[in-house]
mmCIF file of C-alpha atoms in Angstrom:
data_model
loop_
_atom_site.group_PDB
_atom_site.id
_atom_site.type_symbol
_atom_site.label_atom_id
_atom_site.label_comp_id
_atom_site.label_asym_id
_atom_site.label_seq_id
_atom_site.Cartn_x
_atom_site.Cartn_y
_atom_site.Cartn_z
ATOM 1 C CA UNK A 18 139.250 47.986 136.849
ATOM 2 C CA UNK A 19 139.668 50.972 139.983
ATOM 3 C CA UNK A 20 140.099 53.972 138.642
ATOM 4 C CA UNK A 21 141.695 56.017 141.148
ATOM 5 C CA UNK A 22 142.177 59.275 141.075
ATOM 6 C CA UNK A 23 143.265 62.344 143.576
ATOM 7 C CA UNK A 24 143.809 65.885 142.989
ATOM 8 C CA UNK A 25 146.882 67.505 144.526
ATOM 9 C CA UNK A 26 149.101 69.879 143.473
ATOM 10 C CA UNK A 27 152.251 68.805 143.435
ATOM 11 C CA UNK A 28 156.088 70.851 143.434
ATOM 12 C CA UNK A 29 158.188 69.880 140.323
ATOM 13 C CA UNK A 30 160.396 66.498 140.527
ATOM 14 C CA UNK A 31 157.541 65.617 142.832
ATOM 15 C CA UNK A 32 154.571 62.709 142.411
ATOM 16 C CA UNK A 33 152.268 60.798 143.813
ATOM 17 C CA UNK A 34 152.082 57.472 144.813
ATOM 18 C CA UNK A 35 149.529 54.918 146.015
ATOM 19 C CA UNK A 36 150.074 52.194 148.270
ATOM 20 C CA UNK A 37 148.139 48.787 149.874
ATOM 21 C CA UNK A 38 147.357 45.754 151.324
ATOM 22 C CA UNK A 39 147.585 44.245 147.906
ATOM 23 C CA UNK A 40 149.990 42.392 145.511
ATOM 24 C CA UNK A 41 148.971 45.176 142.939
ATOM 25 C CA UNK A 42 150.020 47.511 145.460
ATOM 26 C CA UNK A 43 153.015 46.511 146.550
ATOM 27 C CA UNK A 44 151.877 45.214 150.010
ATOM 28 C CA UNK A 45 152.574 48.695 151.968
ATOM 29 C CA UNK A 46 156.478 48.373 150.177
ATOM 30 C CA UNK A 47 156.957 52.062 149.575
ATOM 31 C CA UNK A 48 159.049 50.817 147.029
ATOM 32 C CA UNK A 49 156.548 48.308 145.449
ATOM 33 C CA UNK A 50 153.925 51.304 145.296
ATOM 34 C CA UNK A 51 152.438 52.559 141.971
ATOM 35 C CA UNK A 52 153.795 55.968 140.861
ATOM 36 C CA UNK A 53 150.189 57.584 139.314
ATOM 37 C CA UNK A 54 150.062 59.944 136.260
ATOM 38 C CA UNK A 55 149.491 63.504 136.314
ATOM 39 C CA UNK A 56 146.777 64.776 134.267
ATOM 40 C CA UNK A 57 145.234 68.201 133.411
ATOM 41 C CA UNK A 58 143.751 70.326 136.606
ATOM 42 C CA UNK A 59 146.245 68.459 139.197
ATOM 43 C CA UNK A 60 144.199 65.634 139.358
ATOM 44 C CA UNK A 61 146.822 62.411 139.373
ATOM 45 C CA UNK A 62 145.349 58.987 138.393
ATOM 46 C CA UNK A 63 146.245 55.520 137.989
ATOM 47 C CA UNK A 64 143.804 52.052 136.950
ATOM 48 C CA UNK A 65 144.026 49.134 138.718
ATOM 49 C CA UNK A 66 142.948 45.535 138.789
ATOM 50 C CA UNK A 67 139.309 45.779 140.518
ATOM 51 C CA UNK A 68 139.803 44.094 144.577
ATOM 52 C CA UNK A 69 139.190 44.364 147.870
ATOM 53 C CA UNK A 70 141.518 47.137 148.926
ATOM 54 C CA UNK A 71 142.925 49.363 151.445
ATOM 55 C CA UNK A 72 145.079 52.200 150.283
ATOM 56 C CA UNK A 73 146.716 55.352 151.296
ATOM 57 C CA UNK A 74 148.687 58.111 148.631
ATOM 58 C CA UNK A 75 152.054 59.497 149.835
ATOM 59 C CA UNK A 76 154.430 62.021 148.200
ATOM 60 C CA UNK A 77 157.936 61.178 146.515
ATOM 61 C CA UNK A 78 160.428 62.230 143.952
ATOM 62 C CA UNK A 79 159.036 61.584 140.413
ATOM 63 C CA UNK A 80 162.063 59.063 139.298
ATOM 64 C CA UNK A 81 162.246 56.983 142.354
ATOM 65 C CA UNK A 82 160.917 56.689 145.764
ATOM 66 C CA UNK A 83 163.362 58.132 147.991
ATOM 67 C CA UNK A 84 161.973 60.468 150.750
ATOM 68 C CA UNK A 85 158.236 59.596 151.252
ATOM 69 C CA UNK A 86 155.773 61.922 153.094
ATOM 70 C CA UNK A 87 152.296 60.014 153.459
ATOM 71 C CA UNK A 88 149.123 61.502 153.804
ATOM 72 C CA UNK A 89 147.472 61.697 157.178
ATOM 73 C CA UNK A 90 144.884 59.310 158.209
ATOM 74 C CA UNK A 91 143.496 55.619 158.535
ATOM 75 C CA UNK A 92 143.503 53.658 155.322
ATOM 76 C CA UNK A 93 141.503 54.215 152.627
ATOM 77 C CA UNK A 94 138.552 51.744 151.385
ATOM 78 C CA UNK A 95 136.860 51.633 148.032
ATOM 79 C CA UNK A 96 134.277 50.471 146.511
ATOM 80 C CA UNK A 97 132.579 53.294 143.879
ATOM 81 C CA UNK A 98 135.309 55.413 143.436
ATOM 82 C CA UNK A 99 135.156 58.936 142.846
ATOM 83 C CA UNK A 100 137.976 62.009 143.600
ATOM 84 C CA UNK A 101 140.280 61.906 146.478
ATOM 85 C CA UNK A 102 141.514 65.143 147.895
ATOM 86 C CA UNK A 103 144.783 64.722 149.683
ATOM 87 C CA UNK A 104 144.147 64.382 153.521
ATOM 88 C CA UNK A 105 140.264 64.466 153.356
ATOM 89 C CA UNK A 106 137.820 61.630 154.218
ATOM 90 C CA UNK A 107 134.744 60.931 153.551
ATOM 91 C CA UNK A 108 132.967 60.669 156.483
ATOM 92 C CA UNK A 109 129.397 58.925 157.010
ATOM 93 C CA UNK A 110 127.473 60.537 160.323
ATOM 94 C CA UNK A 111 124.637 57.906 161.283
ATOM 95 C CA UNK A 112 122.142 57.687 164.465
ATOM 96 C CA UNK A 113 119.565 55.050 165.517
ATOM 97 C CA UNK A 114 116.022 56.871 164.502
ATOM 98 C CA UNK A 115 113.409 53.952 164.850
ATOM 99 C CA UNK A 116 110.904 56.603 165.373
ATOM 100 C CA UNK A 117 111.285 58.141 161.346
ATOM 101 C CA UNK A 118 111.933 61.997 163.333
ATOM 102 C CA UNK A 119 113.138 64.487 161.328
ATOM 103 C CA UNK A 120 116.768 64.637 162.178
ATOM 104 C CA UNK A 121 119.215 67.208 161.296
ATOM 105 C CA UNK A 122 123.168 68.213 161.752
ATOM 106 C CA UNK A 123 125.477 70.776 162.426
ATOM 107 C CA UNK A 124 128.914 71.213 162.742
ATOM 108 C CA UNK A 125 131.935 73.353 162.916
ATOM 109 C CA UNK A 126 133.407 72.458 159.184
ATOM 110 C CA UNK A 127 132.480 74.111 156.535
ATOM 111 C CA UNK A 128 130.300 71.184 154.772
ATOM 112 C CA UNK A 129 128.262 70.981 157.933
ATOM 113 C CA UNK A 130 127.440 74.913 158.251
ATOM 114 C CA UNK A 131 130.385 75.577 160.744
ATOM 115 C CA UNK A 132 127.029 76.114 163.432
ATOM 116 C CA UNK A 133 125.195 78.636 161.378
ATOM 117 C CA UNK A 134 122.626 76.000 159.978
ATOM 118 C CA UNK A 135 121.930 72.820 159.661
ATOM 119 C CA UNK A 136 121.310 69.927 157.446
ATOM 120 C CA UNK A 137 118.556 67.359 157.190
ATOM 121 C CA UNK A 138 119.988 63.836 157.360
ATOM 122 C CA UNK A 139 118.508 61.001 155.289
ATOM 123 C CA UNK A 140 116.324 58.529 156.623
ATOM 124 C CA UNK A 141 116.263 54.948 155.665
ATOM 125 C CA UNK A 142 115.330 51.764 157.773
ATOM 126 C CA UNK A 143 115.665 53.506 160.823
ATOM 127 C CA UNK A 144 118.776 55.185 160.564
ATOM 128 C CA UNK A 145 119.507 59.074 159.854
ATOM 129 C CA UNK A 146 122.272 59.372 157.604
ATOM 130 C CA UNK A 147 124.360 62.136 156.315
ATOM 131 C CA UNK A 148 127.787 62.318 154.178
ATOM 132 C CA UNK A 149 130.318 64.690 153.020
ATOM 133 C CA UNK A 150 134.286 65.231 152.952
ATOM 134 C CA UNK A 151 136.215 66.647 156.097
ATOM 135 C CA UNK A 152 139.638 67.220 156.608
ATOM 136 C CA UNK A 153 141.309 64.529 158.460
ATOM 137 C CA UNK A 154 144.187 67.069 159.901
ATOM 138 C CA UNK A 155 141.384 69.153 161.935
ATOM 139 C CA UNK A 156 141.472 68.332 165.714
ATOM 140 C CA UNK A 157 138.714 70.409 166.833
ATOM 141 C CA UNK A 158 135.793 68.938 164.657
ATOM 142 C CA UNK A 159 132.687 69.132 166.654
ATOM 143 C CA UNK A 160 129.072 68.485 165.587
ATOM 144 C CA UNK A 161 125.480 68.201 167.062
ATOM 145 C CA UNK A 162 122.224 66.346 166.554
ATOM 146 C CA UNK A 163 118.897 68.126 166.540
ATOM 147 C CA UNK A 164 115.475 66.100 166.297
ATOM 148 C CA UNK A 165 112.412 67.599 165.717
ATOM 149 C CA UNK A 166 109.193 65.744 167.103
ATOM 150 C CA UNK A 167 106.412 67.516 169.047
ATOM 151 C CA UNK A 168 109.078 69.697 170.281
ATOM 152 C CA UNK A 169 113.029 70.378 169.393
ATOM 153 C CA UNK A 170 115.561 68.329 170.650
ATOM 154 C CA UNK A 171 119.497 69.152 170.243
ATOM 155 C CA UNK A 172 121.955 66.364 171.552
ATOM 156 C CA UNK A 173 125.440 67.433 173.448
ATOM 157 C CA UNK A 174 127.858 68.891 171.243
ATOM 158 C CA UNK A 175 130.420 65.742 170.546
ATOM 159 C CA UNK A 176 134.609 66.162 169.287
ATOM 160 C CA UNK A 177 135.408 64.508 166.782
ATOM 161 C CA UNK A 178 139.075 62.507 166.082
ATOM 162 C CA UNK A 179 138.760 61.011 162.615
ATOM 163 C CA UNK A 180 142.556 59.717 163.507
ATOM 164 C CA UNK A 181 140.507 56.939 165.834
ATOM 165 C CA UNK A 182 137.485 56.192 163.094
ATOM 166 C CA UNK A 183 138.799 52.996 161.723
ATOM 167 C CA UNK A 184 135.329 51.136 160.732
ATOM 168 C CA UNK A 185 133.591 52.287 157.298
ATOM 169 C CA UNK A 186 130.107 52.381 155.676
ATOM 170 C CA UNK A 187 130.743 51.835 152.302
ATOM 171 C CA UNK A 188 133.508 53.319 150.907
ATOM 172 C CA UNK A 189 132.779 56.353 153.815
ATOM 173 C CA UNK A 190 134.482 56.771 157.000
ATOM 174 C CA UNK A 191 131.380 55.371 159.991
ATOM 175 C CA UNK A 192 130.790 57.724 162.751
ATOM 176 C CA UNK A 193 127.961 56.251 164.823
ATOM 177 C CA UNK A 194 125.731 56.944 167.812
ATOM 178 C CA UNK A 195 123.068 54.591 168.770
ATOM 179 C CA UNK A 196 122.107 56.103 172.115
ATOM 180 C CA UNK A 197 120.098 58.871 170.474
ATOM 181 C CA UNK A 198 116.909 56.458 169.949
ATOM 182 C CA UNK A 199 115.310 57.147 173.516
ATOM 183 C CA UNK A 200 115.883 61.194 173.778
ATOM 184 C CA UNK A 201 113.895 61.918 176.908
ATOM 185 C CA UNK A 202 115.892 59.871 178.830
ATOM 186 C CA UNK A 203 119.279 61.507 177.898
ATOM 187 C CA UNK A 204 120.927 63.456 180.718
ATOM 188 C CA UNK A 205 123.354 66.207 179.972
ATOM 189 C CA UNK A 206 126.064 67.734 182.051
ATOM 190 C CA UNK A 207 126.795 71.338 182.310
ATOM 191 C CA UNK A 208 129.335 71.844 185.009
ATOM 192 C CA UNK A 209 130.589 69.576 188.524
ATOM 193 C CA UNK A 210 127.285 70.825 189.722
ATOM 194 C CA UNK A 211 124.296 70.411 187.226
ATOM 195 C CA UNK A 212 123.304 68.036 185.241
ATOM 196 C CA UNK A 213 119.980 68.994 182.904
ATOM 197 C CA UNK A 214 117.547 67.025 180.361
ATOM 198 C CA UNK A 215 113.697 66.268 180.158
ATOM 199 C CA UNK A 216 111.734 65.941 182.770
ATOM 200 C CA UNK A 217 111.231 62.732 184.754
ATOM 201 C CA UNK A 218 108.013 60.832 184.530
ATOM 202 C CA UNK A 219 107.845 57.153 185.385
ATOM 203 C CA UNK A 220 109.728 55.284 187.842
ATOM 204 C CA UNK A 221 112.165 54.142 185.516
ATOM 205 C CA UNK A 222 112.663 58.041 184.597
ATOM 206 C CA UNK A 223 113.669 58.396 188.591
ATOM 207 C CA UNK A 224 115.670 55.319 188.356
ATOM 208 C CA UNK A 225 117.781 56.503 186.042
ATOM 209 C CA UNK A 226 118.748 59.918 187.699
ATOM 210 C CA UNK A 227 119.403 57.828 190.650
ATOM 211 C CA UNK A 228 122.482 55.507 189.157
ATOM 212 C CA UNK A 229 123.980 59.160 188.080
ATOM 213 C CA UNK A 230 123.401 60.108 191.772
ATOM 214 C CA UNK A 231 120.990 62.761 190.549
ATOM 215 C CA UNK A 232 118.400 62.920 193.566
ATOM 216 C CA UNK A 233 117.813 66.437 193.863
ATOM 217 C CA UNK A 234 115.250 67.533 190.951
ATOM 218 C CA UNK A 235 114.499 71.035 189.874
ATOM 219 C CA UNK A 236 111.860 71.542 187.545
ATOM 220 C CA UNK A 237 111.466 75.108 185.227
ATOM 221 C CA UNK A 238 108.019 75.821 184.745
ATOM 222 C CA UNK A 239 107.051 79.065 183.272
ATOM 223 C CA UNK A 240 102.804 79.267 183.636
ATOM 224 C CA UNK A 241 100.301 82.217 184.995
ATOM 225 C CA UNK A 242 98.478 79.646 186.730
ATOM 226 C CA UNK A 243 100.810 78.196 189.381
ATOM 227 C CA UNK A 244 102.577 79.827 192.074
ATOM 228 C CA UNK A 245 106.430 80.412 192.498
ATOM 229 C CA UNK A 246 106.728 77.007 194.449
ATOM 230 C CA UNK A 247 104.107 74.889 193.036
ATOM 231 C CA UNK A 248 105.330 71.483 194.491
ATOM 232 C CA UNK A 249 107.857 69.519 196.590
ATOM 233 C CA UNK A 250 107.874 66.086 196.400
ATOM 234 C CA UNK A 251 109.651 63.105 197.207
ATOM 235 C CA UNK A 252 109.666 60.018 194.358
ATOM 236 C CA UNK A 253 111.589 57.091 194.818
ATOM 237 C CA UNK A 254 114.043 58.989 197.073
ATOM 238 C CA UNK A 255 114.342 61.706 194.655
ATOM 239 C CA UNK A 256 113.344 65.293 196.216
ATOM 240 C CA UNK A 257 111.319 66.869 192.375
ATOM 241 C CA UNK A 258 110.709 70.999 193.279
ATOM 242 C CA UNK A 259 108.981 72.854 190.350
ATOM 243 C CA UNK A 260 110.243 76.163 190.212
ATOM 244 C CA UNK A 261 107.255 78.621 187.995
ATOM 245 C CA UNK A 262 109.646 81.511 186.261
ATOM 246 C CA UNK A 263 106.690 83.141 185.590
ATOM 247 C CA UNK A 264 106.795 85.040 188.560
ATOM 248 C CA UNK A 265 109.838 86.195 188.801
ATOM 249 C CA UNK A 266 109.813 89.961 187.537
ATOM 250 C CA UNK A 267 111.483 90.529 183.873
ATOM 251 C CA UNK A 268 113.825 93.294 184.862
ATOM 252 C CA UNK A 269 116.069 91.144 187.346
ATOM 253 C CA UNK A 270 114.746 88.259 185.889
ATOM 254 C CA UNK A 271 118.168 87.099 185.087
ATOM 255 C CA UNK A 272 119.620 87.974 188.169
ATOM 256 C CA UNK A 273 117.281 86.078 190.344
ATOM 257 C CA UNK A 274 117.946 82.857 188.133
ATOM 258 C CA UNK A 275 121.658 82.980 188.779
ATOM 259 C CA UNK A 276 120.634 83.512 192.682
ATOM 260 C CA UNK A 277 118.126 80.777 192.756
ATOM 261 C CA UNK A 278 120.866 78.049 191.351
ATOM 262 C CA UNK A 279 123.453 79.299 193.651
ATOM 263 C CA UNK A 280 121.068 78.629 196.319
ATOM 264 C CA UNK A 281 120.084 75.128 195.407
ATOM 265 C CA UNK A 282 123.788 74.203 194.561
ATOM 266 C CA UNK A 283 124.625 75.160 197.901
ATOM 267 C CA UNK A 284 121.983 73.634 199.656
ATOM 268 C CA UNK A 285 122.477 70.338 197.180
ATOM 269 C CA UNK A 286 125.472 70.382 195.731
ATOM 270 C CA UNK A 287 124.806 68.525 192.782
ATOM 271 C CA UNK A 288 121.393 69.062 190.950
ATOM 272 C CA UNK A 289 119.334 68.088 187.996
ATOM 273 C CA UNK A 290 117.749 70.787 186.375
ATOM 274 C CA UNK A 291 114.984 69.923 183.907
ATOM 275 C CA UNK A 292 111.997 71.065 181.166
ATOM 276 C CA UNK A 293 109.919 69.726 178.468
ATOM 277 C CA UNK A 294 111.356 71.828 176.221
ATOM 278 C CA UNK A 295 115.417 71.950 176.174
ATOM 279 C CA UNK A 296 115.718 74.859 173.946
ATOM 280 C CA UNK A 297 114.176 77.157 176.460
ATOM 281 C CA UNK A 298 116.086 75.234 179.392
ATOM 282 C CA UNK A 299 119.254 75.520 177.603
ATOM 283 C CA UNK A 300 118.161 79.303 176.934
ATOM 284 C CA UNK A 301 118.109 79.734 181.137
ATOM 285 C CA UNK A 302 121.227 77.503 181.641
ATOM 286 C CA UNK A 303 123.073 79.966 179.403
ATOM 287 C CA UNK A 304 122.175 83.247 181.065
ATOM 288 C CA UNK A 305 123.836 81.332 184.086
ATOM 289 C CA UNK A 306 126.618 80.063 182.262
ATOM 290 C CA UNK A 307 127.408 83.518 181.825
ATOM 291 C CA UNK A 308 126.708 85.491 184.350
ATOM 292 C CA UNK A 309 128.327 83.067 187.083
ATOM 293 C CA UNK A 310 131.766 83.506 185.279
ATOM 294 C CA UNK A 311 131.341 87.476 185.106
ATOM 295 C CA UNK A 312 131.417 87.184 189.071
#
């Protein structure tokens, strides 16, 4: 047998009901659908006959279906059940990690730290995992990777619309991203004008700026050792400058950042701005971010 169960709190002369794809669910027939039992602590259960399944709960008057208000959502799966809370999923975050890093998540919900921390993902054959219950009503999900390997790595920030997740992993609602795997070679886009990520080494890294049309290459340095301009060069028609912010004086230091990418989008138009380690590039990116909308 399924034991299903939900907890909702429900007005009087209301109940709920669960519907499926199955005879023992009345085939999606509102009218076929089981009426479940209320039970101490709003939680409302019913038993079925144990089957491949897909279900969904909606609301109707307690002596006979008349007007029906279903829950929000794709259908349900099941496989070992536990508590259903009326509109939530459970939802099953995954991302190619042949490499074993330590991988961790954030997000804007509360069960993923709503950006304050974040959680370390299991790993298992290759593949970072982490699950928990969201709200399937909530438009503006959004939630981030972040590696750690000799350095830190954060992917984009990506939206999440659990109204399109249709496929499951286990009894879990799948959201998956495979393109994680390689993360030097990931390019990120900040505005119509930069682009940023990791900075280019082999051919194939130049290739690969070149399909996105990224030919102009400025490289953040921050070293005693070079000089402001330590090197223009041209690779595989790509023009690479390395910029050293180490000589740029700390009291306008922000200043002259916002003035130096003004120059080179001007001069450009469209750049790629790069560093070995994105949490300091991101750090300069933002003190643009800002400052070029105060003006």
């Amino acid at each position: 047998m399924i034991h299903l169960k939900i907890h909702f709190k429900a007005e009087f002369g209301l109940a709920l009901y669960v519907s499926g794809n199955s005879k023992y669910l009345g085939l999606w027939n509102p009218k076929q659908a089981i009426r479940m039992n209320w039970t101490e602590n709003d939680i409302w259960e019913v038993e079925v006959a144990y089957h491949e399944m897909e279900y969904k709960y909606f609301i109707s008057q307690y002596e006979s279906v008349q007007t029906i208000l279903w829950e929000s959502g794709p259908n349900r799966v099941t496989t070992n059940h536990a508590i259903d809370v009326w509109n939530y999923r459970k939802v099953c975050f995954q991302c190619l990690n042949p490499s074993n890093y330590e991988v961790y998540i954030s997000g804007s919900p509360e069960p993923m730290g709503q950006f304050q921390k974040r959680i370390r993902m299991k790993n298992k054959q290759g593949i970072s995992q982490y699950v928990c219950h969201l709200d399937i009503t909530d438009s503006q999900i959004q939630y981030q990777y972040h590696f750690l390997t000799k350095s830190e790595f954060s992917s984009p920030v990506y939206k999440l619309n659990l109204e399109q997740e249709q496929s499951y992993y286990k009894d879990a609602l799948l959201v998956y991203q495979d393109g994680l795997a390689k993360v030097k070679q990931m390019i990120f886009q900040l505005n119509k004008n930069i682009c940023y990520g990791y900075v280019p080494q082999t051919k194939e890294d130049y290739r690969t700026l070149k399909k996105f049309n990224l030919k102009t290459i400025v490289e953040f340095c921050n070293t005693q050792e070079k000089s402001l301009l330590e090197q223009q060069h041209q690779k595989d028609d790509c023009l690479h400058m390395i910029v050293n912010l180490y000589h740029f004086k700390q009291e306008n230091f922000t200043q002259r950042l916002l003035q130096l990418i003004q120059v080179f989008i001007q001069k450009y138009k469209f750049i790629y701005i790069c560093n070995n380690s994105l949490s300091h590039l991101r750090k300069y990116l933002q003190v643009y971010e800002k400052l070029s909308k105060c003006q």
